[in-house]
PDB file of C-alpha atoms in Angstrom:
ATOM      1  CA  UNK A   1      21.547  35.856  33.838  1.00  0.00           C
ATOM      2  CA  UNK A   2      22.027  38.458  30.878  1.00  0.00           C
ATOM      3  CA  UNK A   3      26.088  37.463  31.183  1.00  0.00           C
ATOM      4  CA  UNK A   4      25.660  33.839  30.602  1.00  0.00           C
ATOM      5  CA  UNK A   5      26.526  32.570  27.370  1.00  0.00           C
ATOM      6  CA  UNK A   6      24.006  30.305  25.740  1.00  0.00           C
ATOM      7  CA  UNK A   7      24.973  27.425  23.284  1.00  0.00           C
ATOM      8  CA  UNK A   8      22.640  25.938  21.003  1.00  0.00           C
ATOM      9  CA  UNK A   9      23.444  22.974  18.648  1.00  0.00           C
ATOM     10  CA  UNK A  10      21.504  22.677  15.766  1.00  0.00           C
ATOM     11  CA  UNK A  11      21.297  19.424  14.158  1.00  0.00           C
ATOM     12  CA  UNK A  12      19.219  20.713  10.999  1.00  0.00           C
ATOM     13  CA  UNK A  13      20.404  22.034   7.776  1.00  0.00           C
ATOM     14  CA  UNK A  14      19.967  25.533   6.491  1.00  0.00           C
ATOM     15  CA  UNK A  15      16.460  24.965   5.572  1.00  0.00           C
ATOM     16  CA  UNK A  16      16.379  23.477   2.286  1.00  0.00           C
ATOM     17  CA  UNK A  17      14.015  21.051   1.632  1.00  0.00           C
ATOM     18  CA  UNK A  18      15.328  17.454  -0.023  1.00  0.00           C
ATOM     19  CA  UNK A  19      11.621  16.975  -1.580  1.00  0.00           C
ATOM     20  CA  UNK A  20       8.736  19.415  -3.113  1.00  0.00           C
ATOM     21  CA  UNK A  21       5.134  18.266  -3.322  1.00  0.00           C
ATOM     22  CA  UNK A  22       3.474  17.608  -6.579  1.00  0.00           C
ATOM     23  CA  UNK A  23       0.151  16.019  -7.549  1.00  0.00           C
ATOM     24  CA  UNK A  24      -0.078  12.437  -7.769  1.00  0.00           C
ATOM     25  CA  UNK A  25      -1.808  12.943 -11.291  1.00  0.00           C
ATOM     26  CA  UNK A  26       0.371  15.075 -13.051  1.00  0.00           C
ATOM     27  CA  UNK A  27       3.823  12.835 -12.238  1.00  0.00           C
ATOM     28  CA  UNK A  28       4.759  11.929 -16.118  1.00  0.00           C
ATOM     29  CA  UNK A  29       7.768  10.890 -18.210  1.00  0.00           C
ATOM     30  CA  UNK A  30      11.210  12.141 -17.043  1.00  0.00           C
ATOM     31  CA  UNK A  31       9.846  12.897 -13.485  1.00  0.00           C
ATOM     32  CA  UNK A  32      11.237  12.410 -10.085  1.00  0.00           C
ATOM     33  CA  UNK A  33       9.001  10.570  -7.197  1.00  0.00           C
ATOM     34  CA  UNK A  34       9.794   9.454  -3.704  1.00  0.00           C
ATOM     35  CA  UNK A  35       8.495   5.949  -2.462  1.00  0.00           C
ATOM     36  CA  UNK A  36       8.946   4.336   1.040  1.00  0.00           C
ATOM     37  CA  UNK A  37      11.647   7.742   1.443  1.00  0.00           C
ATOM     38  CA  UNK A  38      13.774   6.802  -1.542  1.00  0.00           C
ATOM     39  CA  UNK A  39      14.373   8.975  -4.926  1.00  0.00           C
ATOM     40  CA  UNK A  40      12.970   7.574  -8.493  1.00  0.00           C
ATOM     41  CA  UNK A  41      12.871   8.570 -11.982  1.00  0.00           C
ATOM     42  CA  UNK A  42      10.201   8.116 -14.485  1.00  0.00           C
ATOM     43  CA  UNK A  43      10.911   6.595 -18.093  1.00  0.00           C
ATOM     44  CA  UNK A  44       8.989   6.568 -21.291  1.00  0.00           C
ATOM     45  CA  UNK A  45       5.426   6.154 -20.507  1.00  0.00           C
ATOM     46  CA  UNK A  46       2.869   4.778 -23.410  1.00  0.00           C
ATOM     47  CA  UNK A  47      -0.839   5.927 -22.095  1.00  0.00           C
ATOM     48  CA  UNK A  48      -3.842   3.079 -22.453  1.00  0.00           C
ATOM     49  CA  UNK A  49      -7.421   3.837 -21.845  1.00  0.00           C
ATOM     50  CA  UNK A  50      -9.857   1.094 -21.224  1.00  0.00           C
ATOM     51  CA  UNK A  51     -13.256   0.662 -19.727  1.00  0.00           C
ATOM     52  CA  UNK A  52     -14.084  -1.910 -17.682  1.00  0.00           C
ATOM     53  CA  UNK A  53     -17.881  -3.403 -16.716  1.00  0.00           C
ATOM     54  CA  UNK A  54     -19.014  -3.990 -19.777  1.00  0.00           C
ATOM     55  CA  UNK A  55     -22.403  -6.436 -18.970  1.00  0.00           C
ATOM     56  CA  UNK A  56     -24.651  -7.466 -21.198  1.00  0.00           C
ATOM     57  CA  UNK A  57     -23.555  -5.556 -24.270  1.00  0.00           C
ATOM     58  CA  UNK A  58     -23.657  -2.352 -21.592  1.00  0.00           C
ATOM     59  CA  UNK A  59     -21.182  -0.683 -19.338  1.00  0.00           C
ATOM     60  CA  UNK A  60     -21.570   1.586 -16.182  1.00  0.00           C
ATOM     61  CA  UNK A  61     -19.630   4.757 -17.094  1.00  0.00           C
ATOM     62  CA  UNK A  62     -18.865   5.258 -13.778  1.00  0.00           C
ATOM     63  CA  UNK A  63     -16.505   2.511 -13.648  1.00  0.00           C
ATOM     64  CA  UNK A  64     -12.907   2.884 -15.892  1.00  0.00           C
ATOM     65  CA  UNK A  65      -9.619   2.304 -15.757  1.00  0.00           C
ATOM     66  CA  UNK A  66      -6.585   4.342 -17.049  1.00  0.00           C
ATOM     67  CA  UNK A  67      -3.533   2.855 -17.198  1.00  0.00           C
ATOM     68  CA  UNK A  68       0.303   3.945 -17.992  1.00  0.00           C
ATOM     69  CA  UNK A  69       2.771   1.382 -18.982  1.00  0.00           C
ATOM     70  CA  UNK A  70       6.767   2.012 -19.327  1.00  0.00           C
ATOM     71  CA  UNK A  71       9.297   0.799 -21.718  1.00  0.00           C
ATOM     72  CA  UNK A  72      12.665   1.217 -20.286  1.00  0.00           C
ATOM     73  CA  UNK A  73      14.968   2.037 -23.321  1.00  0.00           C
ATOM     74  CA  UNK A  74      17.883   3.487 -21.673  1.00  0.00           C
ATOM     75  CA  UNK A  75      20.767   1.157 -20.152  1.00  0.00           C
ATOM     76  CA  UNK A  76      21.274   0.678 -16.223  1.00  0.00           C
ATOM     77  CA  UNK A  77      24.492   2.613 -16.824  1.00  0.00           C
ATOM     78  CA  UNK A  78      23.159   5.706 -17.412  1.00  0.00           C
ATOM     79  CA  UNK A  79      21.257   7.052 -14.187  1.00  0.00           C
ATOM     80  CA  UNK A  80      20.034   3.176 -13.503  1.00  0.00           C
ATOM     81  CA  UNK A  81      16.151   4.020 -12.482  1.00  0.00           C
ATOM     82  CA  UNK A  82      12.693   3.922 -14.201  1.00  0.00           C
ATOM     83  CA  UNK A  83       9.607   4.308 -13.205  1.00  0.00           C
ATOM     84  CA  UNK A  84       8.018   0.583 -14.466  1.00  0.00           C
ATOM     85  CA  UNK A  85       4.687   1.261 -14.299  1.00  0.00           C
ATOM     86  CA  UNK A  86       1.980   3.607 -13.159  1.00  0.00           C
ATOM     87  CA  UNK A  87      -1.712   3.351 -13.652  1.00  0.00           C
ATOM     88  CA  UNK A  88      -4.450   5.496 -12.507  1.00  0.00           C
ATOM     89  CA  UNK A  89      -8.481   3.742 -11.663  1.00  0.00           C
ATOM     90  CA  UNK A  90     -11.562   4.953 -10.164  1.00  0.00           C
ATOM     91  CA  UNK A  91     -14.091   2.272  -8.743  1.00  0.00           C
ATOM     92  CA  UNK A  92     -17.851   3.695  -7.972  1.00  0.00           C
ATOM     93  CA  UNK A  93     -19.637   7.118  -8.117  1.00  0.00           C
ATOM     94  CA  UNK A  94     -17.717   8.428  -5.026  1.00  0.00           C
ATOM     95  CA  UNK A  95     -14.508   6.799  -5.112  1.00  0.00           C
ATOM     96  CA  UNK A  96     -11.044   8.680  -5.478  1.00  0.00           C
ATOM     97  CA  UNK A  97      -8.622   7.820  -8.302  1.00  0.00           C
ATOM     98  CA  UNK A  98      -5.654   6.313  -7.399  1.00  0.00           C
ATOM     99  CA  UNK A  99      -2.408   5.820  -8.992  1.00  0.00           C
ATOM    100  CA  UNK A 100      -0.049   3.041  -8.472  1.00  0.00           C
ATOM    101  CA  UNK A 101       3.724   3.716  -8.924  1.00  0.00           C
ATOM    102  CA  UNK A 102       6.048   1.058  -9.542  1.00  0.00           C
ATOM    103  CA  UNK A 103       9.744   2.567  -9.459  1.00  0.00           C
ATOM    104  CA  UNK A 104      13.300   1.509  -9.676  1.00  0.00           C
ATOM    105  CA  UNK A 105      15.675   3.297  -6.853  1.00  0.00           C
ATOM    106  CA  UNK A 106      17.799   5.992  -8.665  1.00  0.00           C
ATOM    107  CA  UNK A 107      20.856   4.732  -6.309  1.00  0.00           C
ATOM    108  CA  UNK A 108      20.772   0.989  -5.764  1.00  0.00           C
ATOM    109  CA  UNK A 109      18.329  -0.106  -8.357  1.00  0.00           C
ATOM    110  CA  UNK A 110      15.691  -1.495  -6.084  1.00  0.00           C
ATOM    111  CA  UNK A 111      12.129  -2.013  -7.095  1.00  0.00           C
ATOM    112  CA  UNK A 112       9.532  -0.126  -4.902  1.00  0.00           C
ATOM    113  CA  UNK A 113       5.787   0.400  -5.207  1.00  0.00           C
ATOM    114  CA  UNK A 114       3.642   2.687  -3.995  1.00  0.00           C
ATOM    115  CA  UNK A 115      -0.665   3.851  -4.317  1.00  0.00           C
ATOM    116  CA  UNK A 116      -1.730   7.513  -3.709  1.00  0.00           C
ATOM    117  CA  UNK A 117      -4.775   9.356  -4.601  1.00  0.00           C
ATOM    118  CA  UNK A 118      -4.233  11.061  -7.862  1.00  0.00           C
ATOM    119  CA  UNK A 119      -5.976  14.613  -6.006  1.00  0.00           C
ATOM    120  CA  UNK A 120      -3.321  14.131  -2.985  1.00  0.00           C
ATOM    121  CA  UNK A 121       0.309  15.433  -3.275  1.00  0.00           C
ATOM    122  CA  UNK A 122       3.370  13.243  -3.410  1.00  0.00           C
ATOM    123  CA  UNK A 123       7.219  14.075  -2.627  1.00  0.00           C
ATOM    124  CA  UNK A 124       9.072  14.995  -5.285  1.00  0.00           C
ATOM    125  CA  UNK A 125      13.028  14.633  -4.533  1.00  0.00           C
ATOM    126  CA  UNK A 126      15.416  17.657  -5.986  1.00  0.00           C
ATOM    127  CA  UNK A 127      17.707  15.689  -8.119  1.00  0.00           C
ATOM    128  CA  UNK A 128      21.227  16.996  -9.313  1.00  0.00           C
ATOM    129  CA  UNK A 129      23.994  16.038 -11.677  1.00  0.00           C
ATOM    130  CA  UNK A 130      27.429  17.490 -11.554  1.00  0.00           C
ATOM    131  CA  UNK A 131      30.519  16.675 -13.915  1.00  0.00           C
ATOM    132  CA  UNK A 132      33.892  16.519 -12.227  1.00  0.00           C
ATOM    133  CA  UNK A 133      37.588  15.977 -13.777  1.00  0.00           C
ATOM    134  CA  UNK A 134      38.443  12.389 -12.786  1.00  0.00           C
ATOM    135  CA  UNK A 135      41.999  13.116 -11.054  1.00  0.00           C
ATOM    136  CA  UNK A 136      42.764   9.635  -8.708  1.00  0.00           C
ATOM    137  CA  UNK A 137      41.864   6.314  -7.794  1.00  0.00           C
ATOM    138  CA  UNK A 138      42.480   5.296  -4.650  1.00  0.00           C
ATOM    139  CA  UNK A 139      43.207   1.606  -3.465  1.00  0.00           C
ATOM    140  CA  UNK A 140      40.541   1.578  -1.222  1.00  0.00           C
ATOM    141  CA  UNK A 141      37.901   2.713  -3.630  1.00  0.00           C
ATOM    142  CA  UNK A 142      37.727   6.465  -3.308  1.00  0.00           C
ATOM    143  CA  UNK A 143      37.917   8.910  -6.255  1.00  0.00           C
ATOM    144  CA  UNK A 144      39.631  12.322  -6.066  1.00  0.00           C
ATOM    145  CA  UNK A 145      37.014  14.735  -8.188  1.00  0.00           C
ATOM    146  CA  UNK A 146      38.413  17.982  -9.294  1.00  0.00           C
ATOM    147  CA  UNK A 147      35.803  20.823  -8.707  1.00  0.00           C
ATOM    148  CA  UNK A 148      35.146  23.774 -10.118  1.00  0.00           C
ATOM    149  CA  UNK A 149      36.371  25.771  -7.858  1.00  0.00           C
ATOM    150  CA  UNK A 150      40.033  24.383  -8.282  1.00  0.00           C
ATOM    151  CA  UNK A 151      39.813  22.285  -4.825  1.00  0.00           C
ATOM    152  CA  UNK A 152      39.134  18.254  -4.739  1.00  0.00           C
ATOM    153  CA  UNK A 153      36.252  16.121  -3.813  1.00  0.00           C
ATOM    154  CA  UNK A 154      37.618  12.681  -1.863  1.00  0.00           C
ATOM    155  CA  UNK A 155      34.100  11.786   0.195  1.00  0.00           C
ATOM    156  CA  UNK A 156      32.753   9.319  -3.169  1.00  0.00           C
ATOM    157  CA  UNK A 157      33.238   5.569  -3.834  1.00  0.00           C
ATOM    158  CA  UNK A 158      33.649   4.064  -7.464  1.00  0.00           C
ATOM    159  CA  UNK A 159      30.237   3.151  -8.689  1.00  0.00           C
ATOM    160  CA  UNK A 160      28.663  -0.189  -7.950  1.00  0.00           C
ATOM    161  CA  UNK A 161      27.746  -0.878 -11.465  1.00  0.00           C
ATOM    162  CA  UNK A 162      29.919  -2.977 -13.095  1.00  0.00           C
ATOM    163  CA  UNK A 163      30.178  -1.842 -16.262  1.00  0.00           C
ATOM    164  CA  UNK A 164      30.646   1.889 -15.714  1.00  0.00           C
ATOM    165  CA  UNK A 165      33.168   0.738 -12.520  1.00  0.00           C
ATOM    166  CA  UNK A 166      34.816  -1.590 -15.542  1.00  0.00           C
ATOM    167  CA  UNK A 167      35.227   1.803 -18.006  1.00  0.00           C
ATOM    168  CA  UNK A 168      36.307   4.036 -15.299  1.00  0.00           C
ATOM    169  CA  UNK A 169      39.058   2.044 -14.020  1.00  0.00           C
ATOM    170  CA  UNK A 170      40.184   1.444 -17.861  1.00  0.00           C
ATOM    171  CA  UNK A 171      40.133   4.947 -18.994  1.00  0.00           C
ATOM    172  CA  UNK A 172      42.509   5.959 -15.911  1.00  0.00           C
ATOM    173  CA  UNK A 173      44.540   3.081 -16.400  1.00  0.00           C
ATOM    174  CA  UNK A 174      44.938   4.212 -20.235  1.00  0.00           C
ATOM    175  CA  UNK A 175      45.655   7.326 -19.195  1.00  0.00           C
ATOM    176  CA  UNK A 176      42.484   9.163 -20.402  1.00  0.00           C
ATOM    177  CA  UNK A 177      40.914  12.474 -19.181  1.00  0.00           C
ATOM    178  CA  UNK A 178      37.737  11.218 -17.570  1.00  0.00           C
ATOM    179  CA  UNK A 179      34.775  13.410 -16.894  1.00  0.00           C
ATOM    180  CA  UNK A 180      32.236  11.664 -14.072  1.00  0.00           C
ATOM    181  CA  UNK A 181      28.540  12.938 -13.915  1.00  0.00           C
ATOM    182  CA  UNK A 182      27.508  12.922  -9.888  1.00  0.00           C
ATOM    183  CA  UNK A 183      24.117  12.368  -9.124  1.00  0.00           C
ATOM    184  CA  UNK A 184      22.703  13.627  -5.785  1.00  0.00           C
ATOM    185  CA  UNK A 185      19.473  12.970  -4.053  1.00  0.00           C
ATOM    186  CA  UNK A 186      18.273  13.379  -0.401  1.00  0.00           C
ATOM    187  CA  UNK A 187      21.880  13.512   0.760  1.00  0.00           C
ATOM    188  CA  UNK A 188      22.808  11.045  -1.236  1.00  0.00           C
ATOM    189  CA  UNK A 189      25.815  10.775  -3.806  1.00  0.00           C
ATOM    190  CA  UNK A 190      27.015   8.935  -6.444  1.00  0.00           C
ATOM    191  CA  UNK A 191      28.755   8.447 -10.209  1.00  0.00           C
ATOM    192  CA  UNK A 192      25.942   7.324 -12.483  1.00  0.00           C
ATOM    193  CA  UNK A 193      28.230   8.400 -16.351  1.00  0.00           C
ATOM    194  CA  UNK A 194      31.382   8.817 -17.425  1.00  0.00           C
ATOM    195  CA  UNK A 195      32.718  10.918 -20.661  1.00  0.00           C
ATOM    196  CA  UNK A 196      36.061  10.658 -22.106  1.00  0.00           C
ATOM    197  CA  UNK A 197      37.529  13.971 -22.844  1.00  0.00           C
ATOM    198  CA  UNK A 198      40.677  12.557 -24.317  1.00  0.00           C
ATOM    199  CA  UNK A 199      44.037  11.584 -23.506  1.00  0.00           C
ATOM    200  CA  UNK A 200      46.448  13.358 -20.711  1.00  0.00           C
TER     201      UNK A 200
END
C-alpha cells in the first residue's frame, strides 16, 4: 500500500478569500459590499436623522429612523457602480436595526438590494485596479495588455460601455499610447478607465 501513488485534484484556490466580513453599520462612502454574491461600491452618502411617532404633540423615543441617501456624481465611465441608497431603522424596545442597501453592480451595472442587521457582518469583496499598456485590438474583441513583468495579458474583452469602448478604439486607431485601468472582483475582470499617455 505504502508504494501506491496517490493523486489528489484540488479544485480550490490557494486559500485566499474573494470577500472579508465587516459590520453592516460601519459600511460608508467609498466602500465595497456584496449583495445576492455580486461586488458594489458605495458613493457620496448625505446622512438624515428623523424621528418618527410623533402623536399628539409627543413621540416614543424608542421609535426612529436614520436614513443615508446617495448622490451619484461620478460618470458610469469611471468604475460604473454606486451604492444608491442605504438607510438604517429600529422599530420597538427590542428590535434590531437594520440597514437596507441599494447598490449598482461594479461589473454590469445592475441594481440590487439587500437588508441586514446593522450588529451582523456583511461580505466585503477585495477589489483591485491595475493599469496596463494598451498594445492590440483584436477583431474579435480581445485586448493584448502589456504587464509589468514584460509578458502580455490576452484573456480580457473591450469594455461594454460605450463610451469608454468608443475612446479606446479611437485612441488606438490615432495611434495613441493608451493606459487601461483593470478592475477585478471575485474572479472577475474588466476595463473600467482609460488614460492617454501620448502618441507612439
Amino acid at each position: 500500500m505504502s508504494d501506491d501513488e496517490h493523486h489528489f485534484e484540488s479544485k480550490a484556490d490557494a486559500g485566499a478569500s474573494k470577500t472579508y466580513p465587516q459590520q453592516a453599520g460601519t459600511i460608508r462612502k467609498n466602500g465595497f459590499i456584496v449583495i445576492k454574491g455580486r461586488p458594489c461600491k458605495m458613493r457620496m452618502v448625505v446622512w438624515l436623522n428623523r424621528l418618527v411617532g410623533a402623536v399628539c404633540g409627543h413621540f416614543d423615543v424608542r421609535m426612529w429612523h436614520v436614513k443615508w441617501l446617495t448622490v451619484d456624481l461620478s460618470p458610469v465611465s469611471g468604475d460604473g457602480s454606486q451604492v444608491v441608497e442605504v438607510s438604517t431603522s429600529k422599530t420597538g424596545k427590542h428590535g434590531h436595526a437594520k440597514c437596507h442597501f441599494v447598490a449598482i453592480d461594479i461589473f454590469n451595472g445592475k441594481k440590487l438590494e439587500d437588508i441586514v442587521p446593522s450588529s451582523h457582518n456583511c461580505d466585503v469583496p477585495h477589489v483591485s485596479r491595475t493599469e496596463y499598456q494598451l498594445i492590440d485590438i483584436s477583431e474579435d474583441g480581445f485586448v493584448s495588455l502589456l504587464t509589468d513583468s514584460g509578458g502580455t495579458k490576452d484573456d480580457l474583452r473591450l469594455p461594454t460601455d460605450e463610451n469608454l469602448l468608443n475612446q479606446i478604439k479611437s485612441g488606438f486607431a490615432e495611434g495613441k499610447d493608451l493606459v487601461v485601468t483593470v478592475q477585478s472582483s471575485m474572479g472577475e475582470e474588466q476595463i473600467c478607465a482609460l488614460k492617454d499617455i501620448g502618441p507612439k
